[in-house]
Amino acid sequence: MHKQTFVAGAMVLLSSASFAADSCGQVTIADMNWNSASLMANIDKYILEEGYGCEIELIPGDTMPTGASMIEKGEPDVAPEMWSNAMRDALQKGVDDKRLRFAGSSLSDGGEEGFWVPKYLVEMDSSLATIDGILKNPQLFKHPEDDSLGALYSCPAGWNCQISTQNLYVALGMEEAGFDIIDPGSSAGLSGSIARAYERGQGWLGYYWAPTAVLGKYEMVKVDFGSGIDEEHFTTCLTQEDCLDPRPSMWPPAPVKTMTTESFATREPAAYDYFTKRSFTNNKMNVLLAWMEFNQADGEIAAEYFLKNNEEMWTNWVSADVAAKIKASLN
Amino acid sequence: MSDTSWLSKFPQLERGDLIAIRKTLDGAYREFSRNYGDTIESLFDPLLTFLIWFEKLLIASPWWLTIGVILAIVYGASRSWKLCTGVLASLLAIGILGMWDDTMRTLSIITVCTLLSIGIGIPTGILMSRSNRAQAIVTPILDVMQTMPAFVYLIPVVMLLGIGKIPGVIAVIIYAVPPVIRLTNLGIRLVNKETLEAATAFGATAKQRLFGIQLPLAMPTIMAGINQTIMMALAMVVVASMIGVKGLGQPVLKSITNQYFTLGLFNGLAIVALAIIFDRVSQTYAKRTQKHLGGMNND
């Protein structure tokens, strides 16, 4: 009993000592090119600069190049929102080789992936929220090049979700039902096609993910495959290129992590500790993204808005004296 | 805000005003695409039908027939067995490395883009060469077309016309047409004034001067423009695939995101091979038809 108290006491001392050491140096954070990640990067920048005295540089990034650079070059130090499924093998190898660390979950609910249809279609015919209703109505989802086919907009070329979309297309029997897969080429192309359908009130069916500004702006309904989530089958078969016997399954929640390099974690333990706690729920993130969209705000302005209005959230991520410093700087 | 802050800081618009401007313009564009998108899209329907037909034709024909037709065109244009052997070797290599279908897709869209670019470019260039005012108007437009980052107009075009071939063709043409316009204009303007005077003295009409003297004498320069247009059209293949144009661009994108460098290189080389075939054939054709100009121009 005594010993335990002693150990615990020593740990408190140690950790508070490392917190007190105000020696945070230069830190580079990836400013990914989508809103939620950019918002997180700017929040991290503000908190680390004002609360921990770090010198932060934001480096523009995207999942693949940033991930590859972190593994190979150890640069940048932090990726605030990493959809780790996108390059799972490479990242896992980085972790195993002691080059990377997953600090925590940036989105505590995980990312939500699936096939989506616009809400107005479901309001017109509620069966369109299920895959059976969709399979019966390929003519509602017009193919751009062939009027006799329905269109399923797939995930952009080369992303991991392209494989799972392809396997689900087979598993759900969409080809027999008269659907064709369309590769939109890039995420910008995909969101462009959603915007086009939505502005004209046309049908659209395809892969997308949340929380995103697009799904915040255009109300979409996730299609129910009526299969539930079979996580085992999903990871061992549906995400694999050589899946011989694909069966329908909804997407399990995708891990969305804050990723840091190993050298950063050992160099700046106090800042690393912050990253293990910083996390958003999808609901909260959707609200923030909708605010950003409505105000056409960039990450920096949105970060300030968040810090000013959501004290109860971020004060849990930092120690009391760090929180006090940040509050002082906000006023 | 203090009164002198504009000295140290650029007096920019209030954030609220900036947002209002951005939102109004975005809203106006949305409104426009909602109201006219369908109409504009239907204008492009014949082109889309042709593109789909041409692509299907190239893919569905047996490979040996396609190669045969290509070789016949190459020989007809260049009369060079050496060139034919080179083309045959590169096409066989493309097929053996498993890129035949994608190459045919790219070939079809690039052929159409190049022909359209030439069809738009040469008349525009002629117009520019005949009128200084036209030149003053068109030149800055060409500057914008060549430097505006493609994504700035790609996604709005996708909103207007949907994903796929038509926006791809538009993007490729916007990027690829300026060289042929510029060099047609330049070539005609560089035609010797005395030659033109002589023609006028013999009573040549404006039309006769254009087709009989200016265009033939400017041909080497125009061909250089066409060469650049072809190269730039092929360079846009990857960008076009980002809005869903099928072909060699998609495997390039896919392999780069997954870091399959060899696959990326193969597909990249296939694009290069297409570019070189297009270029050599058009250049040897031009040289052959201009032999009689030998000594008068600078090649």
Short mmCIF file of N, CA and C in Angstrom, two decimals, chain B residues 73-170:
data_model
loop_
_atom_site.label_atom_id
_atom_site.label_comp_id
_atom_site.label_asym_id
_atom_site.label_seq_id
_atom_site.Cartn_x
_atom_site.Cartn_y
_atom_site.Cartn_z
N ILE B 73 -1.54 4.56 -91.30
CA ILE B 73 -1.58 6.02 -91.20
C ILE B 73 -0.16 6.56 -91.08
N VAL B 74 0.64 5.91 -90.24
CA VAL B 74 2.02 6.37 -90.03
C VAL B 74 2.78 6.34 -91.35
N TYR B 75 2.64 5.22 -92.08
CA TYR B 75 3.40 5.14 -93.33
C TYR B 75 2.87 6.15 -94.35
N GLY B 76 1.55 6.25 -94.41
CA GLY B 76 0.97 7.20 -95.36
C GLY B 76 1.45 8.61 -95.10
N ALA B 77 1.59 8.97 -93.82
CA ALA B 77 1.99 10.33 -93.50
C ALA B 77 3.48 10.54 -93.67
N SER B 78 4.26 9.53 -93.29
CA SER B 78 5.70 9.80 -93.21
C SER B 78 6.50 9.14 -94.33
N ARG B 79 5.96 8.07 -94.97
CA ARG B 79 6.70 7.28 -95.95
C ARG B 79 8.05 6.83 -95.40
N SER B 80 8.05 6.46 -94.11
CA SER B 80 9.34 6.07 -93.53
C SER B 80 9.18 4.72 -92.84
N TRP B 81 9.92 3.71 -93.35
CA TRP B 81 9.83 2.38 -92.74
C TRP B 81 10.45 2.37 -91.36
N LYS B 82 11.46 3.21 -91.18
CA LYS B 82 12.12 3.27 -89.87
C LYS B 82 11.13 3.69 -88.80
N LEU B 83 10.37 4.73 -89.10
CA LEU B 83 9.38 5.23 -88.14
C LEU B 83 8.33 4.16 -87.86
N CYS B 84 7.90 3.47 -88.94
CA CYS B 84 6.89 2.43 -88.76
C CYS B 84 7.39 1.34 -87.81
N THR B 85 8.65 0.94 -87.99
CA THR B 85 9.21 -0.09 -87.10
C THR B 85 9.18 0.39 -85.65
N GLY B 86 9.57 1.64 -85.44
CA GLY B 86 9.58 2.19 -84.08
C GLY B 86 8.19 2.19 -83.47
N VAL B 87 7.20 2.61 -84.27
CA VAL B 87 5.82 2.66 -83.77
C VAL B 87 5.35 1.26 -83.42
N LEU B 88 5.63 0.31 -84.34
CA LEU B 88 5.21 -1.07 -84.10
C LEU B 88 5.83 -1.59 -82.81
N ALA B 89 7.13 -1.35 -82.62
CA ALA B 89 7.80 -1.84 -81.42
C ALA B 89 7.17 -1.25 -80.17
N SER B 90 6.90 0.07 -80.18
CA SER B 90 6.37 0.65 -78.93
C SER B 90 4.95 0.17 -78.67
N LEU B 91 4.13 0.02 -79.73
CA LEU B 91 2.77 -0.47 -79.52
C LEU B 91 2.79 -1.91 -78.99
N LEU B 92 3.70 -2.74 -79.53
CA LEU B 92 3.78 -4.13 -79.05
C LEU B 92 4.21 -4.13 -77.58
N ALA B 93 5.19 -3.28 -77.25
CA ALA B 93 5.64 -3.23 -75.85
C ALA B 93 4.49 -2.83 -74.94
N ILE B 94 3.71 -1.84 -75.36
CA ILE B 94 2.56 -1.39 -74.56
C ILE B 94 1.60 -2.55 -74.34
N GLY B 95 1.33 -3.31 -75.42
CA GLY B 95 0.39 -4.42 -75.31
C GLY B 95 0.91 -5.51 -74.39
N ILE B 96 2.19 -5.84 -74.56
CA ILE B 96 2.77 -6.92 -73.77
C ILE B 96 2.77 -6.55 -72.29
N LEU B 97 3.00 -5.29 -71.98
CA LEU B 97 3.02 -4.88 -70.58
C LEU B 97 1.61 -4.65 -70.02
N GLY B 98 0.59 -5.03 -70.79
CA GLY B 98 -0.77 -5.01 -70.24
C GLY B 98 -1.43 -3.65 -70.19
N MET B 99 -1.04 -2.74 -71.07
CA MET B 99 -1.64 -1.41 -71.01
C MET B 99 -2.43 -1.07 -72.25
N TRP B 100 -2.80 -2.12 -73.03
CA TRP B 100 -3.42 -1.87 -74.33
C TRP B 100 -4.72 -1.08 -74.22
N ASP B 101 -5.65 -1.57 -73.35
CA ASP B 101 -6.96 -0.92 -73.28
C ASP B 101 -6.85 0.53 -72.82
N ASP B 102 -6.05 0.74 -71.77
CA ASP B 102 -5.89 2.11 -71.27
C ASP B 102 -5.27 3.01 -72.34
N THR B 103 -4.30 2.43 -73.07
CA THR B 103 -3.65 3.24 -74.11
C THR B 103 -4.65 3.61 -75.20
N MET B 104 -5.53 2.66 -75.55
CA MET B 104 -6.54 2.96 -76.58
C MET B 104 -7.48 4.06 -76.10
N ARG B 105 -7.87 3.99 -74.80
CA ARG B 105 -8.75 5.05 -74.26
C ARG B 105 -8.07 6.41 -74.38
N THR B 106 -6.79 6.44 -73.94
CA THR B 106 -6.08 7.71 -74.00
C THR B 106 -5.91 8.17 -75.44
N LEU B 107 -5.57 7.21 -76.31
CA LEU B 107 -5.38 7.55 -77.72
C LEU B 107 -6.65 8.19 -78.28
N SER B 108 -7.81 7.61 -77.94
CA SER B 108 -9.04 8.14 -78.52
C SER B 108 -9.30 9.56 -78.03
N ILE B 109 -9.15 9.78 -76.73
CA ILE B 109 -9.50 11.12 -76.23
C ILE B 109 -8.46 12.15 -76.69
N ILE B 110 -7.19 11.72 -76.79
CA ILE B 110 -6.16 12.68 -77.19
C ILE B 110 -6.29 13.02 -78.68
N THR B 111 -6.65 12.02 -79.48
CA THR B 111 -6.85 12.31 -80.90
C THR B 111 -7.93 13.37 -81.06
N VAL B 112 -9.06 13.15 -80.36
CA VAL B 112 -10.15 14.11 -80.48
C VAL B 112 -9.70 15.48 -79.96
N CYS B 113 -9.03 15.51 -78.82
CA CYS B 113 -8.59 16.79 -78.25
C CYS B 113 -7.65 17.51 -79.20
N THR B 114 -6.71 16.75 -79.80
CA THR B 114 -5.74 17.39 -80.68
C THR B 114 -6.45 17.96 -81.91
N LEU B 115 -7.33 17.17 -82.50
CA LEU B 115 -8.03 17.66 -83.69
C LEU B 115 -8.86 18.90 -83.36
N LEU B 116 -9.57 18.84 -82.21
CA LEU B 116 -10.37 20.01 -81.83
C LEU B 116 -9.47 21.22 -81.58
N SER B 117 -8.33 20.98 -80.91
CA SER B 117 -7.42 22.09 -80.62
C SER B 117 -6.94 22.72 -81.92
N ILE B 118 -6.58 21.89 -82.89
CA ILE B 118 -6.10 22.44 -84.15
C ILE B 118 -7.24 23.17 -84.85
N GLY B 119 -8.43 22.56 -84.80
CA GLY B 119 -9.59 23.18 -85.44
C GLY B 119 -9.94 24.53 -84.83
N ILE B 120 -9.77 24.66 -83.52
CA ILE B 120 -10.04 25.94 -82.88
C ILE B 120 -8.84 26.87 -83.03
N GLY B 121 -7.65 26.28 -82.90
CA GLY B 121 -6.44 27.09 -82.78
C GLY B 121 -6.04 27.81 -84.05
N ILE B 122 -6.05 27.10 -85.17
CA ILE B 122 -5.53 27.73 -86.39
C ILE B 122 -6.40 28.91 -86.85
N PRO B 123 -7.74 28.75 -86.90
CA PRO B 123 -8.55 29.93 -87.25
C PRO B 123 -8.34 31.10 -86.28
N THR B 124 -8.27 30.78 -84.97
CA THR B 124 -8.04 31.87 -84.01
C THR B 124 -6.71 32.55 -84.27
N GLY B 125 -5.69 31.73 -84.55
CA GLY B 125 -4.37 32.31 -84.83
C GLY B 125 -4.40 33.18 -86.06
N ILE B 126 -5.12 32.75 -87.11
CA ILE B 126 -5.22 33.55 -88.33
C ILE B 126 -5.91 34.88 -88.03
N LEU B 127 -6.99 34.79 -87.24
CA LEU B 127 -7.71 36.01 -86.86
C LEU B 127 -6.77 36.97 -86.13
N MET B 128 -5.99 36.42 -85.20
CA MET B 128 -5.08 37.26 -84.43
C MET B 128 -4.04 37.92 -85.31
N SER B 129 -3.58 37.18 -86.34
CA SER B 129 -2.51 37.72 -87.16
C SER B 129 -3.03 38.83 -88.06
N ARG B 130 -4.33 38.85 -88.30
CA ARG B 130 -4.86 39.85 -89.22
C ARG B 130 -5.34 41.10 -88.51
N SER B 131 -5.51 41.02 -87.22
CA SER B 131 -6.04 42.17 -86.51
C SER B 131 -5.28 42.38 -85.21
N ASN B 132 -4.69 43.56 -85.08
CA ASN B 132 -3.96 43.85 -83.85
C ASN B 132 -4.89 43.90 -82.65
N ARG B 133 -6.12 44.33 -82.90
CA ARG B 133 -7.05 44.41 -81.78
C ARG B 133 -7.37 43.00 -81.28
N ALA B 134 -7.61 42.07 -82.22
CA ALA B 134 -7.87 40.68 -81.82
C ALA B 134 -6.68 40.14 -81.04
N GLN B 135 -5.48 40.48 -81.51
CA GLN B 135 -4.31 39.99 -80.80
C GLN B 135 -4.26 40.54 -79.37
N ALA B 136 -4.62 41.82 -79.22
CA ALA B 136 -4.58 42.43 -77.90
C ALA B 136 -5.60 41.80 -76.96
N ILE B 137 -6.71 41.34 -77.54
CA ILE B 137 -7.75 40.71 -76.69
C ILE B 137 -7.38 39.26 -76.37
N VAL B 138 -6.92 38.53 -77.39
CA VAL B 138 -6.74 37.09 -77.20
C VAL B 138 -5.50 36.77 -76.35
N THR B 139 -4.41 37.55 -76.53
CA THR B 139 -3.18 37.21 -75.82
C THR B 139 -3.37 37.06 -74.30
N PRO B 140 -3.99 38.04 -73.62
CA PRO B 140 -4.16 37.84 -72.16
C PRO B 140 -5.03 36.63 -71.82
N ILE B 141 -6.01 36.34 -72.70
CA ILE B 141 -6.85 35.15 -72.44
C ILE B 141 -5.98 33.90 -72.49
N LEU B 142 -5.08 33.85 -73.49
CA LEU B 142 -4.19 32.69 -73.60
C LEU B 142 -3.30 32.59 -72.35
N ASP B 143 -2.84 33.75 -71.87
CA ASP B 143 -2.00 33.73 -70.66
C ASP B 143 -2.75 33.09 -69.50
N VAL B 144 -4.02 33.49 -69.33
CA VAL B 144 -4.83 32.93 -68.24
C VAL B 144 -4.98 31.42 -68.43
N MET B 145 -5.28 31.02 -69.68
CA MET B 145 -5.50 29.59 -69.93
C MET B 145 -4.27 28.77 -69.59
N GLN B 146 -3.09 29.34 -69.89
CA GLN B 146 -1.88 28.54 -69.67
C GLN B 146 -1.43 28.52 -68.21
N THR B 147 -1.78 29.55 -67.45
CA THR B 147 -1.23 29.59 -66.09
C THR B 147 -2.25 29.27 -65.02
N MET B 148 -3.54 29.43 -65.30
CA MET B 148 -4.54 29.15 -64.26
C MET B 148 -4.45 27.68 -63.86
N PRO B 149 -4.25 27.40 -62.56
CA PRO B 149 -4.15 26.00 -62.14
C PRO B 149 -5.42 25.23 -62.55
N ALA B 150 -5.23 24.05 -63.11
CA ALA B 150 -6.35 23.33 -63.71
C ALA B 150 -7.49 23.09 -62.73
N PHE B 151 -7.17 22.85 -61.46
CA PHE B 151 -8.24 22.50 -60.52
C PHE B 151 -9.20 23.65 -60.26
N VAL B 152 -8.72 24.86 -60.49
CA VAL B 152 -9.59 26.01 -60.27
C VAL B 152 -10.82 25.94 -61.16
N TYR B 153 -10.61 25.48 -62.41
CA TYR B 153 -11.80 25.40 -63.27
C TYR B 153 -12.32 23.97 -63.43
N LEU B 154 -11.52 22.98 -63.04
CA LEU B 154 -11.97 21.60 -63.22
C LEU B 154 -13.23 21.31 -62.41
N ILE B 155 -13.21 21.65 -61.14
CA ILE B 155 -14.33 21.26 -60.29
C ILE B 155 -15.59 22.04 -60.63
N PRO B 156 -15.50 23.36 -60.88
CA PRO B 156 -16.71 24.02 -61.39
C PRO B 156 -17.24 23.39 -62.67
N VAL B 157 -16.34 22.98 -63.56
CA VAL B 157 -16.81 22.33 -64.79
C VAL B 157 -17.49 21.00 -64.46
N VAL B 158 -16.95 20.29 -63.46
CA VAL B 158 -17.60 19.04 -63.06
C VAL B 158 -19.00 19.31 -62.54
N MET B 159 -19.15 20.40 -61.76
CA MET B 159 -20.48 20.73 -61.24
C MET B 159 -21.45 21.02 -62.38
N LEU B 160 -20.91 21.61 -63.44
CA LEU B 160 -21.76 22.00 -64.55
C LEU B 160 -22.06 20.81 -65.47
N LEU B 161 -21.05 20.03 -65.77
CA LEU B 161 -21.18 19.02 -66.83
C LEU B 161 -21.05 17.59 -66.33
N GLY B 162 -20.82 17.41 -65.04
CA GLY B 162 -20.69 16.06 -64.54
C GLY B 162 -19.29 15.55 -64.71
N ILE B 163 -19.11 14.31 -64.25
CA ILE B 163 -17.78 13.76 -64.24
C ILE B 163 -17.55 13.02 -65.55
N GLY B 164 -16.31 12.95 -65.99
CA GLY B 164 -16.04 12.11 -67.14
C GLY B 164 -15.43 12.84 -68.33
N LYS B 165 -15.80 12.34 -69.52
CA LYS B 165 -15.06 12.71 -70.72
C LYS B 165 -15.16 14.19 -71.09
N ILE B 166 -16.38 14.76 -71.06
CA ILE B 166 -16.53 16.12 -71.57
C ILE B 166 -15.72 17.13 -70.74
N PRO B 167 -15.87 17.13 -69.41
CA PRO B 167 -15.01 18.05 -68.65
C PRO B 167 -13.53 17.78 -68.90
N GLY B 168 -13.19 16.51 -69.09
CA GLY B 168 -11.80 16.17 -69.37
C GLY B 168 -11.33 16.80 -70.67
N VAL B 169 -12.16 16.67 -71.71
CA VAL B 169 -11.80 17.25 -73.01
C VAL B 169 -11.65 18.77 -72.87
N ILE B 170 -12.58 19.39 -72.16
CA ILE B 170 -12.52 20.84 -72.01
C ILE B 170 -11.23 21.25 -71.29
#
